[in-house]
Amino acid sequence: QVLLVESGGGLVQAGGSLRLSCAASGRTFSSYGMGWFRQAPGKEREFVAAISWGGGSTNYADAVKGRFTISRDNAKNTVYLQMVSLKPEDAAVYYCAKSFVRNAVTTVSGFGSWGQGTQVTVSS
């Protein structure tokens, strides 16, 4: 069982930036796709971004395209989410997840391990 630990969340003004990190334990990190999801109060968990095992393929939710960038460093067992031009509607708990497969999948059901989440708050 892999352990995923997110960090980097916090309070930022609208238009600001944050970089989330997710450190993974274990030796299989580089073999699987990774993703970021978010969940706002009263809403379902939604897909944000995903990256394939080698980083060559990425997918983004329409709401974040052009503003968020997912990347990974397999040498450090870490996946990142760079967020710029943040909007109040981006506020949520952000979760990283490890996929069952090597591809950059976009559905909750495609991921088997989840972190505890990190809170992102965006003030208007």
Coordinates of N, CA, C and O in Angstrom, one line a residue:
Q1 N 0.8 -1.2 0.0 CA 0.0 0.0 0.0 C 0.9 1.2 0.0 O 1.8 1.4 0.8
V2 N 0.6 2.1 -0.9 CA 1.4 3.3 -1.0 C 0.9 4.4 -0.1 O -0.3 4.5 0.1
L3 N 1.8 5.2 0.4 CA 1.4 6.3 1.2 C 1.6 7.6 0.4 O 2.7 7.8 -0.1
L4 N 0.6 8.5 0.3 CA 0.6 9.7 -0.4 C 0.4 10.9 0.6 O -0.6 10.9 1.3
V5 N 1.3 11.8 0.6 CA 1.2 12.9 1.5 C 1.3 14.2 0.7 O 2.3 14.6 0.1
E6 N 0.2 15.0 0.7 CA 0.1 16.3 0.0 C 0.6 17.4 0.9 O 0.5 17.3 2.2
S7 N 1.1 18.4 0.3 CA 1.5 19.6 1.0 C 1.4 20.8 0.0 O 1.3 20.6 -1.2
G8 N 1.5 22.0 0.6 CA 1.5 23.2 -0.2 C 0.2 24.0 -0.3 O 0.2 25.1 -0.9
G9 N -0.8 23.5 0.3 CA -2.1 24.2 0.3 C -2.0 25.4 1.2 O -1.0 25.6 2.0
G10 N -3.0 26.3 1.2 CA -3.0 27.4 2.0 C -4.1 28.5 1.5 O -4.9 28.2 0.7
L11 N -3.9 29.7 2.0 CA -4.8 30.8 1.7 C -4.1 31.7 0.7 O -3.0 32.1 0.9
V12 N -4.8 32.0 -0.4 CA -4.2 32.9 -1.4 C -5.3 33.8 -1.9 O -6.5 33.4 -1.9
Q13 N -4.9 35.0 -2.3 CA -5.9 35.9 -2.9 C -6.2 35.5 -4.4 O -5.4 34.8 -5.0
A14 N -7.4 35.8 -4.8 CA -7.7 35.5 -6.2 C -6.6 36.1 -7.1 O -6.2 37.3 -6.9
G15 N -6.3 35.4 -8.1 CA -5.2 35.8 -9.0 C -3.8 35.3 -8.6 O -2.9 35.4 -9.4
G16 N -3.7 34.8 -7.4 CA -2.5 34.3 -6.9 C -2.1 32.9 -7.4 O -2.8 32.3 -8.2
S17 N -1.0 32.4 -6.8 CA -0.5 31.1 -7.2 C -0.2 30.2 -6.0 O 0.1 30.7 -5.0
L18 N -0.2 28.9 -6.2 CA 0.2 27.9 -5.3 C 0.8 26.8 -6.0 O 0.4 26.5 -7.1
R19 N 1.7 26.1 -5.3 CA 2.2 24.8 -5.9 C 2.0 23.7 -4.9 O 2.5 23.8 -3.8
L20 N 1.2 22.7 -5.2 CA 1.0 21.6 -4.4 C 2.0 20.5 -4.7 O 2.4 20.3 -5.9
S21 N 2.4 19.8 -3.7 CA 3.3 18.6 -3.9 C 2.6 17.4 -3.2 O 1.8 17.5 -2.3
C22 N 3.0 16.3 -3.8 CA 2.5 15.0 -3.3 C 3.7 14.0 -3.3 O 4.1 13.6 -4.3
A23 N 4.1 13.6 -2.1 CA 5.2 12.7 -1.9 C 4.7 11.3 -1.7 O 3.8 11.1 -0.9
A24 N 5.2 10.4 -2.5 CA 4.7 9.0 -2.4 C 5.8 8.1 -1.9 O 7.0 8.2 -2.1
S25 N 5.3 7.1 -1.1 CA 6.2 6.1 -0.6 C 6.3 4.9 -1.6 O 5.5 4.8 -2.5
G26 N 7.2 4.0 -1.4 CA 7.3 2.8 -2.2 C 8.1 2.9 -3.4 O 8.6 4.0 -3.8
R27 N 8.3 1.8 -4.1 CA 9.2 1.7 -5.2 C 8.5 1.6 -6.6 O 9.1 1.4 -7.6
T28 N 7.1 1.8 -6.6 CA 6.4 1.6 -7.8 C 5.8 2.9 -8.3 O 5.1 2.9 -9.3
F29 N 6.2 4.0 -7.7 CA 5.7 5.3 -8.1 C 5.8 5.6 -9.6 O 4.9 6.0 -10.3
S30 N 7.0 5.3 -10.1 CA 7.3 5.7 -11.5 C 6.6 4.8 -12.5 O 6.7 5.0 -13.7
S31 N 5.9 3.8 -12.1 CA 5.3 2.8 -13.0 C 3.8 3.2 -13.2 O 3.1 2.5 -14.0
Y32 N 3.3 4.1 -12.5 CA 1.8 4.4 -12.6 C 1.5 5.9 -12.8 O 2.3 6.8 -12.5
G33 N 0.4 6.1 -13.5 CA -0.1 7.4 -13.6 C -0.5 8.0 -12.2 O -0.8 7.3 -11.3
M34 N -0.5 9.3 -12.2 CA -0.9 10.0 -11.0 C -1.9 11.1 -11.3 O -2.0 11.6 -12.4
G35 N -2.7 11.5 -10.3 CA -3.7 12.5 -10.6 C -3.9 13.4 -9.4 O -3.5 13.1 -8.3
W36 N -4.6 14.5 -9.7 CA -5.1 15.4 -8.7 C -6.6 15.6 -8.8 O -7.1 15.7 -9.9
F37 N -7.3 15.5 -7.7 CA -8.7 15.8 -7.6 C -9.0 16.8 -6.6 O -8.1 17.1 -5.8
R38 N -10.2 17.3 -6.6 CA -10.5 18.3 -5.5 C -12.0 18.1 -5.1 O -12.8 17.6 -5.9
Q39 N -12.3 18.5 -3.9 CA -13.6 18.4 -3.4 C -14.0 19.6 -2.6 O -13.3 19.9 -1.6
A40 N -15.0 20.3 -3.0 CA -15.5 21.5 -2.3 C -16.6 21.0 -1.4 O -17.3 20.0 -1.6
P41 N -16.9 21.8 -0.3 CA -18.0 21.4 0.6 C -19.3 21.2 -0.2 O -19.7 22.1 -1.0
G42 N -20.0 20.1 0.1 CA -21.3 19.9 -0.5 C -21.2 19.4 -1.9 O -22.3 19.2 -2.6
K43 N -20.0 19.2 -2.5 CA -19.9 18.8 -3.9 C -19.1 17.5 -3.9 O -18.4 17.1 -3.0
E44 N -19.3 16.8 -5.1 CA -18.6 15.6 -5.3 C -17.1 15.8 -5.6 O -16.7 16.9 -6.1
R45 N -16.3 14.8 -5.4 CA -14.9 14.9 -5.8 C -14.8 15.0 -7.3 O -15.4 14.2 -8.0
E46 N -14.0 15.9 -7.8 CA -13.9 16.1 -9.2 C -12.5 16.0 -9.7 O -11.5 16.4 -9.0
F47 N -12.3 15.6 -10.9 CA -11.0 15.5 -11.5 C -10.4 16.9 -11.8 O -11.1 17.8 -12.2
V48 N -9.1 17.0 -11.6 CA -8.4 18.2 -11.9 C -7.4 18.0 -13.0 O -7.4 18.7 -14.0
A49 N -6.4 17.1 -12.7 CA -5.3 16.9 -13.7 C -4.8 15.5 -13.5 O -4.9 14.9 -12.4
A50 N -4.2 14.9 -14.5 CA -3.5 13.6 -14.4 C -2.3 13.6 -15.3 O -2.2 14.4 -16.3
I51 N -1.4 12.7 -14.9 CA -0.1 12.6 -15.7 C 0.2 11.1 -15.8 O 0.0 10.4 -14.9
S52 N 0.8 10.7 -16.9 CA 1.1 9.4 -17.2 C 2.4 9.0 -16.4 O 3.1 9.9 -15.9
W53 N 2.8 7.7 -16.4 CA 3.9 7.2 -15.6 C 5.2 7.9 -15.9 O 6.0 8.2 -15.0
G54 N 5.4 8.3 -17.1 CA 6.7 8.9 -17.5 C 6.6 10.4 -17.6 O 7.6 11.1 -17.9
G55 N 5.4 11.0 -17.5 CA 5.2 12.4 -17.6 C 4.9 12.9 -19.1 O 4.7 14.1 -19.3
G56 N 4.9 11.9 -20.0 CA 4.7 12.3 -21.4 C 3.3 12.7 -21.8 O 3.1 13.3 -22.9
S57 N 2.3 12.3 -21.0 CA 0.9 12.6 -21.3 C 0.3 13.2 -20.1 O 0.4 12.7 -19.0
T58 N -0.5 14.2 -20.3 CA -1.3 14.9 -19.3 C -2.7 15.1 -19.7 O -3.0 15.2 -20.9
N59 N -3.6 15.2 -18.8 CA -5.0 15.6 -19.0 C -5.4 16.6 -17.9 O -5.0 16.5 -16.8
Y60 N -6.3 17.5 -18.3 CA -6.8 18.5 -17.4 C -8.3 18.7 -17.6 O -8.9 18.5 -18.6
A61 N -8.9 19.0 -16.4 CA -10.3 19.4 -16.5 C -10.4 20.7 -17.2 O -9.5 21.6 -17.2
D62 N -11.5 20.9 -17.9 CA -11.7 22.2 -18.7 C -11.6 23.4 -17.8 O -11.0 24.4 -18.2
A63 N -12.0 23.3 -16.6 CA -12.0 24.4 -15.7 C -10.6 24.9 -15.3 O -10.5 26.1 -14.8
V64 N -9.6 24.1 -15.5 CA -8.3 24.5 -15.0 C -7.3 24.6 -16.2 O -6.1 25.0 -16.0
K65 N -7.7 24.2 -17.4 CA -6.8 24.2 -18.5 C -6.2 25.6 -18.7 O -6.9 26.6 -18.7
G66 N -4.9 25.7 -18.9 CA -4.2 26.9 -19.1 C -3.8 27.6 -17.8 O -3.1 28.6 -17.9
R67 N -4.3 27.1 -16.7 CA -4.0 27.8 -15.4 C -3.2 26.8 -14.5 O -2.4 27.2 -13.7
F68 N -3.5 25.5 -14.6 CA -2.8 24.5 -13.8 C -1.9 23.7 -14.6 O -2.2 23.4 -15.8
T69 N -0.8 23.3 -14.0 CA 0.1 22.4 -14.7 C 0.5 21.2 -13.7 O 1.0 21.5 -12.6
I70 N 0.4 20.0 -14.2 CA 0.8 18.9 -13.4 C 2.1 18.4 -13.9 O 2.4 18.4 -15.1
S71 N 3.0 18.0 -13.0 CA 4.3 17.4 -13.4 C 4.7 16.4 -12.4 O 4.1 16.3 -11.3
R72 N 5.7 15.7 -12.7 CA 6.2 14.7 -11.7 C 7.7 14.6 -11.8 O 8.3 14.8 -12.8
D73 N 8.3 14.2 -10.7 CA 9.7 13.9 -10.6 C 9.9 12.5 -10.1 O 9.7 12.2 -8.8
N74 N 10.1 11.5 -10.9 CA 10.1 10.1 -10.5 C 11.3 9.8 -9.6 O 11.3 8.9 -8.8
A75 N 12.4 10.6 -9.8 CA 13.5 10.4 -8.9 C 13.2 10.8 -7.5 O 13.9 10.2 -6.5
K76 N 12.3 11.6 -7.3 CA 11.9 12.1 -5.9 C 10.5 11.5 -5.5 O 10.1 11.9 -4.4
N77 N 10.0 10.7 -6.3 CA 8.6 10.1 -6.0 C 7.6 11.2 -5.6 O 6.9 11.1 -4.7
T78 N 7.6 12.2 -6.4 CA 6.8 13.4 -6.1 C 6.0 13.8 -7.4 O 6.6 13.9 -8.5
V79 N 4.8 14.2 -7.2 CA 4.0 14.8 -8.2 C 3.6 16.2 -7.8 O 3.3 16.4 -6.6
Y80 N 3.5 17.1 -8.7 CA 3.2 18.5 -8.4 C 2.0 19.0 -9.1 O 1.6 18.5 -10.2
L81 N 1.4 20.0 -8.6 CA 0.3 20.8 -9.3 C 0.6 22.2 -9.1 O 0.4 22.8 -8.0
Q82 N 1.1 22.9 -10.2 CA 1.3 24.3 -10.1 C 0.0 25.0 -10.5 O -0.6 24.7 -11.6
M83 N -0.5 25.9 -9.7 CA -1.8 26.6 -9.9 C -1.5 28.1 -10.0 O -1.0 28.6 -9.0
V84 N -1.9 28.7 -11.1 CA -1.8 30.1 -11.2 C -3.2 30.7 -11.5 O -4.1 30.0 -11.9
S85 N -3.3 32.0 -11.4 CA -4.5 32.7 -11.7 C -5.7 32.1 -11.0 O -6.7 31.8 -11.5
L86 N -5.5 31.8 -9.7 CA -6.5 31.1 -8.9 C -7.8 31.9 -8.8 O -7.7 33.2 -8.7
K87 N -8.9 31.2 -8.8 CA -10.2 31.8 -8.6 C -10.9 31.3 -7.4 O -10.5 30.3 -6.9
P88 N -11.8 32.1 -6.8 CA -12.5 31.6 -5.7 C -13.1 30.2 -5.9 O -13.2 29.4 -4.9
E89 N -13.6 29.9 -7.1 CA -14.2 28.6 -7.3 C -13.2 27.5 -7.3 O -13.6 26.3 -7.4
D90 N -11.9 27.8 -7.3 CA -10.9 26.7 -7.1 C -10.7 26.3 -5.7 O -10.0 25.3 -5.4
A91 N -11.3 27.0 -4.8 CA -11.2 26.6 -3.4 C -11.8 25.2 -3.1 O -12.9 24.9 -3.5
A92 N -11.0 24.4 -2.4 CA -11.4 23.0 -2.2 C -10.3 22.3 -1.4 O -9.2 22.8 -1.3
V93 N -10.6 21.1 -1.0 CA -9.5 20.2 -0.5 C -9.0 19.4 -1.8 O -9.8 18.9 -2.5
Y94 N -7.7 19.5 -2.0 CA -7.1 18.9 -3.1 C -6.4 17.6 -2.7 O -5.7 17.5 -1.7
Y95 N -6.7 16.5 -3.5 CA -6.2 15.2 -3.2 C -5.3 14.7 -4.3 O -5.7 14.9 -5.5
C96 N -4.2 14.1 -4.0 CA -3.5 13.4 -5.0 C -3.8 11.9 -5.0 O -4.2 11.4 -3.9
A97 N -3.6 11.2 -6.1 CA -4.0 9.8 -6.2 C -3.1 9.1 -7.1 O -2.6 9.7 -8.1
K98 N -2.9 7.8 -6.9 CA -2.1 6.9 -7.7 C -3.0 6.0 -8.5 O -3.9 5.4 -7.9
S99 N -2.8 6.0 -9.8 CA -3.7 5.2 -10.7 C -3.4 3.7 -10.6 O -2.3 3.3 -10.2
F100 N -4.3 2.9 -11.1 CA -4.1 1.5 -11.3 C -3.3 1.2 -12.5 O -2.8 0.1 -12.7
V101 N -3.2 2.2 -13.4 CA -2.6 2.0 -14.7 C -1.5 3.1 -15.0 O -1.3 4.0 -14.2
R102 N -0.8 2.9 -16.1 CA 0.3 3.8 -16.5 C -0.2 5.1 -17.1 O 0.5 6.1 -17.2
N103 N -1.4 5.1 -17.6 CA -1.9 6.3 -18.3 C -2.4 7.4 -17.4 O -2.5 7.2 -16.2
A104 N -2.7 8.5 -18.1 CA -3.2 9.7 -17.4 C -4.7 9.6 -17.4 O -5.4 10.3 -18.1
V105 N -5.3 8.8 -16.5 CA -6.7 8.6 -16.5 C -7.4 9.7 -15.7 O -6.8 10.5 -15.0
T106 N -8.7 9.9 -16.0 CA -9.4 11.1 -15.5 C -10.6 10.8 -14.5 O -11.3 11.7 -14.1
T107 N -10.8 9.5 -14.2 CA -12.0 9.2 -13.4 C -11.5 8.7 -12.0 O -10.5 8.1 -11.9
V108 N -12.4 9.0 -11.0 CA -12.1 8.6 -9.7 C -11.8 7.1 -9.6 O -11.0 6.6 -8.9
S109 N -12.6 6.3 -10.4 CA -12.5 4.8 -10.3 C -11.2 4.3 -10.9 O -10.9 3.2 -10.7
G110 N -10.4 5.2 -11.5 CA -9.1 4.8 -12.1 C -8.0 4.9 -11.1 O -6.9 4.5 -11.4
F111 N -8.3 5.3 -9.9 CA -7.3 5.5 -8.9 C -7.5 4.6 -7.6 O -8.6 4.6 -7.2
G112 N -6.4 4.1 -7.1 CA -6.6 3.2 -6.0 C -6.0 3.6 -4.7 O -6.4 3.1 -3.6
S113 N -5.2 4.6 -4.7 CA -4.6 5.1 -3.5 C -4.7 6.6 -3.4 O -4.5 7.3 -4.5
W114 N -5.1 7.1 -2.3 CA -5.4 8.5 -2.1 C -4.6 9.1 -0.9 O -4.4 8.4 0.1
G115 N -4.3 10.4 -1.1 CA -3.7 11.1 0.0 C -4.8 11.6 1.0 O -6.0 11.4 0.7
Q116 N -4.4 12.3 2.0 CA -5.3 12.8 3.0 C -5.9 14.2 2.6 O -6.9 14.6 3.2
G117 N -5.3 14.8 1.6 CA -5.8 16.1 1.1 C -5.1 17.3 1.7 O -4.6 17.3 2.8
T118 N -5.1 18.4 1.0 CA -4.6 19.7 1.5 C -5.6 20.8 1.1 O -6.1 20.8 -0.1
Q119 N -5.8 21.7 2.0 CA -6.9 22.7 1.8 C -6.3 23.8 1.0 O -5.2 24.4 1.3
V120 N -7.0 24.2 0.0 CA -6.7 25.5 -0.8 C -7.9 26.4 -0.6 O -9.1 26.1 -0.9
T121 N -7.6 27.6 -0.1 CA -8.6 28.6 0.1 C -8.3 29.8 -0.8 O -7.1 30.3 -0.7
V122 N -9.2 30.4 -1.5 CA -9.0 31.5 -2.4 C -9.9 32.6 -2.0 O -11.1 32.5 -2.1
S123 N -9.3 33.7 -1.6 CA -10.2 34.8 -1.2 C -10.4 35.8 -2.4 O -9.5 36.0 -3.2
S124 N -11.6 36.4 -2.4 CA -11.9 37.2 -3.5 C -11.6 38.7 -3.2 O -11.3 39.0 -2.1

